[in-house]
CSV table of C-alpha atoms in Angstrom, one decimal:
chain,number,residue,atom,x,y,z
P,1,UNK,CA,17.6,-0.3,0.4
P,2,UNK,CA,15.1,-3.1,-0.3
P,3,UNK,CA,16.5,-6.6,-0.5
P,4,UNK,CA,14.4,-9.2,-2.0
P,5,UNK,CA,14.9,-13.1,-1.3
P,6,UNK,CA,12.7,-15.7,-2.7
P,7,UNK,CA,12.8,-19.2,-0.6
P,8,UNK,CA,10.9,-21.9,-1.9
P,9,UNK,CA,9.3,-24.0,0.4
P,10,UNK,CA,7.9,-27.6,-0.2
P,11,UNK,CA,5.0,-27.8,-2.8
P,12,UNK,CA,4.2,-24.7,-4.6
P,13,UNK,CA,4.2,-22.4,-1.6
P,14,UNK,CA,6.7,-19.6,-1.5
P,15,UNK,CA,7.8,-17.2,1.2
P,16,UNK,CA,9.2,-13.9,0.0
P,17,UNK,CA,11.1,-12.0,2.8
P,18,UNK,CA,11.7,-8.3,2.2
P,19,UNK,CA,13.9,-6.0,4.4
P,20,UNK,CA,14.1,-2.6,3.8
P,21,UNK,CA,15.0,1.0,4.8
P,22,UNK,CA,12.0,3.3,5.3
P,23,UNK,CA,12.7,7.1,5.6
P,24,UNK,CA,15.9,6.3,7.4
P,25,UNK,CA,14.6,3.8,10.0
P,26,UNK,CA,15.0,0.2,9.7
P,27,UNK,CA,11.9,-1.9,8.7
P,28,UNK,CA,11.2,-5.3,7.6
P,29,UNK,CA,8.2,-7.4,6.8
P,30,UNK,CA,7.4,-11.0,5.5
P,31,UNK,CA,5.1,-11.8,2.6
P,32,UNK,CA,3.4,-15.0,3.3
P,33,UNK,CA,0.9,-16.5,0.7
P,34,UNK,CA,0.4,-13.2,-1.2
P,35,UNK,CA,-0.1,-11.1,2.0
P,36,UNK,CA,1.6,-9.4,4.7
P,37,UNK,CA,-0.2,-11.0,7.6
P,38,UNK,CA,1.5,-9.1,10.6
P,39,UNK,CA,0.9,-5.2,11.1
P,40,UNK,CA,3.9,-3.1,10.1
P,41,UNK,CA,3.6,-1.2,13.5
P,42,UNK,CA,2.8,-1.8,17.0
P,43,UNK,CA,0.1,1.1,16.9
P,44,UNK,CA,-3.1,-0.1,15.3
P,45,UNK,CA,-4.3,1.7,12.0
P,46,UNK,CA,-6.7,4.5,12.4
P,47,UNK,CA,-9.3,4.5,9.7
P,48,UNK,CA,-9.9,8.3,9.9
P,49,UNK,CA,-6.2,9.0,9.3
P,50,UNK,CA,-6.4,6.3,6.7
P,51,UNK,CA,-9.2,8.1,4.9
P,52,UNK,CA,-7.2,11.3,5.0
P,53,UNK,CA,-4.1,9.8,3.5
P,54,UNK,CA,-6.3,8.3,0.8
P,55,UNK,CA,-7.8,11.6,-0.4
P,56,UNK,CA,-4.5,13.5,0.2
P,57,UNK,CA,-3.3,14.3,-3.2
P,58,UNK,CA,0.3,14.4,-2.0
P,59,UNK,CA,0.1,11.2,-0.1
P,60,UNK,CA,-2.1,8.4,-1.1
P,61,UNK,CA,-3.7,10.1,-4.0
P,62,UNK,CA,-5.8,7.0,-4.5
P,63,UNK,CA,-8.5,9.0,-6.1
P,64,UNK,CA,-6.4,9.8,-9.1
P,65,UNK,CA,-7.2,6.1,-10.1
P,66,UNK,CA,-10.1,4.7,-8.0
P,67,UNK,CA,-13.5,5.5,-7.3
P,68,UNK,CA,-15.0,5.5,-3.6
P,69,UNK,CA,-18.5,6.4,-3.1
P,70,UNK,CA,-18.0,7.2,0.6
P,71,UNK,CA,-15.8,10.1,-0.5
P,72,UNK,CA,-18.2,12.7,-1.7
P,73,UNK,CA,-16.2,16.0,-0.9
P,74,UNK,CA,-13.5,15.1,-3.4
P,75,UNK,CA,-14.5,15.4,-7.2
P,76,UNK,CA,-13.0,13.7,-10.2
P,77,UNK,CA,-12.4,10.2,-8.8
P,78,UNK,CA,-10.4,8.1,-11.3
P,79,UNK,CA,-11.5,5.0,-13.5
P,80,UNK,CA,-8.1,3.5,-14.2
P,81,UNK,CA,-8.2,1.2,-11.1
P,82,UNK,CA,-11.1,-0.8,-9.7
P,83,UNK,CA,-13.5,1.1,-7.6
P,84,UNK,CA,-12.6,0.5,-3.8
P,85,UNK,CA,-16.2,0.3,-2.8
P,86,UNK,CA,-16.5,-3.3,-1.2
P,87,UNK,CA,-12.7,-3.9,-1.3
P,88,UNK,CA,-12.9,-5.2,2.4
P,89,UNK,CA,-15.1,-7.9,1.0
P,90,UNK,CA,-12.8,-9.1,-1.7
P,91,UNK,CA,-9.5,-9.0,0.1
P,92,UNK,CA,-8.2,-10.0,3.5
P,93,UNK,CA,-6.5,-7.6,5.7
P,94,UNK,CA,-3.1,-9.0,4.9
P,95,UNK,CA,-3.7,-9.0,1.3
P,96,UNK,CA,-4.8,-5.1,1.4
P,97,UNK,CA,-1.6,-4.5,3.4
P,98,UNK,CA,0.6,-6.0,0.7
P,99,UNK,CA,-1.4,-4.3,-2.1
P,100,UNK,CA,-0.9,-0.9,-0.3
P,101,UNK,CA,2.9,-1.6,0.5
P,102,UNK,CA,4.0,-3.1,-2.8
P,103,UNK,CA,1.3,-3.6,-5.4
P,104,UNK,CA,3.9,-4.8,-7.7
P,105,UNK,CA,4.1,-8.2,-5.7
P,106,UNK,CA,0.6,-8.8,-6.4
P,107,UNK,CA,-0.2,-7.3,-9.7
P,108,UNK,CA,2.4,-7.7,-12.5
P,109,UNK,CA,2.6,-4.6,-14.6
P,110,UNK,CA,0.3,-2.5,-12.5
P,111,UNK,CA,1.0,1.3,-12.5
P,112,UNK,CA,-0.1,1.6,-8.9
P,113,UNK,CA,2.7,2.7,-6.9
P,114,UNK,CA,4.3,0.7,-4.4
P,115,UNK,CA,3.8,2.8,-1.4
P,116,UNK,CA,6.3,1.3,1.0
P,117,UNK,CA,9.2,0.5,-1.5
P,118,UNK,CA,12.4,2.6,-1.1
P,119,UNK,CA,14.3,1.9,-4.2
P,120,UNK,CA,14.2,0.8,-7.8
P,121,UNK,CA,12.9,4.1,-9.1
P,122,UNK,CA,14.3,5.7,-12.3
P,123,UNK,CA,15.8,9.1,-11.5
P,124,UNK,CA,14.3,10.0,-8.1
P,125,UNK,CA,15.1,13.5,-7.0
P,126,UNK,CA,17.5,13.6,-4.2
P,127,UNK,CA,15.1,14.3,-1.6
P,128,UNK,CA,13.1,11.4,-2.1
P,129,UNK,CA,16.2,8.8,-2.5
P,130,UNK,CA,15.7,6.0,-0.1
P,131,UNK,CA,12.3,7.1,1.0
P,132,UNK,CA,8.9,5.6,0.4
P,133,UNK,CA,5.8,7.3,-0.4
P,134,UNK,CA,4.1,6.4,2.9
P,135,UNK,CA,5.3,5.5,6.0
P,136,UNK,CA,4.5,2.1,7.8
P,137,UNK,CA,1.9,3.9,10.0
P,138,UNK,CA,0.3,5.4,7.1
P,139,UNK,CA,-0.1,2.1,5.2
P,140,UNK,CA,-1.6,0.6,8.5
P,141,UNK,CA,-3.9,3.6,8.6
P,142,UNK,CA,-5.0,3.1,4.9
P,143,UNK,CA,-5.6,-0.7,5.5
P,144,UNK,CA,-7.8,0.4,8.6
P,145,UNK,CA,-9.8,2.9,6.1
P,146,UNK,CA,-10.0,0.3,3.3
P,147,UNK,CA,-11.4,-2.4,5.9
P,148,UNK,CA,-14.4,-0.1,6.4
P,149,UNK,CA,-15.3,-0.3,2.7
P,150,UNK,CA,-17.8,-3.1,2.6
């Protein structure tokens, strides 16, 4: 279950705390200034594993919507989302982490999946109930790969 609490700080700044269950294991993270500044795991992200997740049609499936020039072995890159070439120059690491973990917190009305959200879905299959699309480590791996796209 994901619980959302919005705490207003002084001025216009806000801190959004999210605590959730990820595939049966407790997990929490903070959103600060539209970013998740701290890694989700103790293990650093692996760019090669992240690249594999990005192109895996049953995991990230990023190519369904995005183009990535670096990935030549996969055909039919999507055009719904922006190209991911140069994404590391447009977004900081913590911002990329939030976009992958929960794009809906960044882009109102986006059709991009929230890869680390565990609830709020309409009629999920029982086997997917309470589970996110990616694990926290897979999110870190994808972020490590996206950071190579300059």
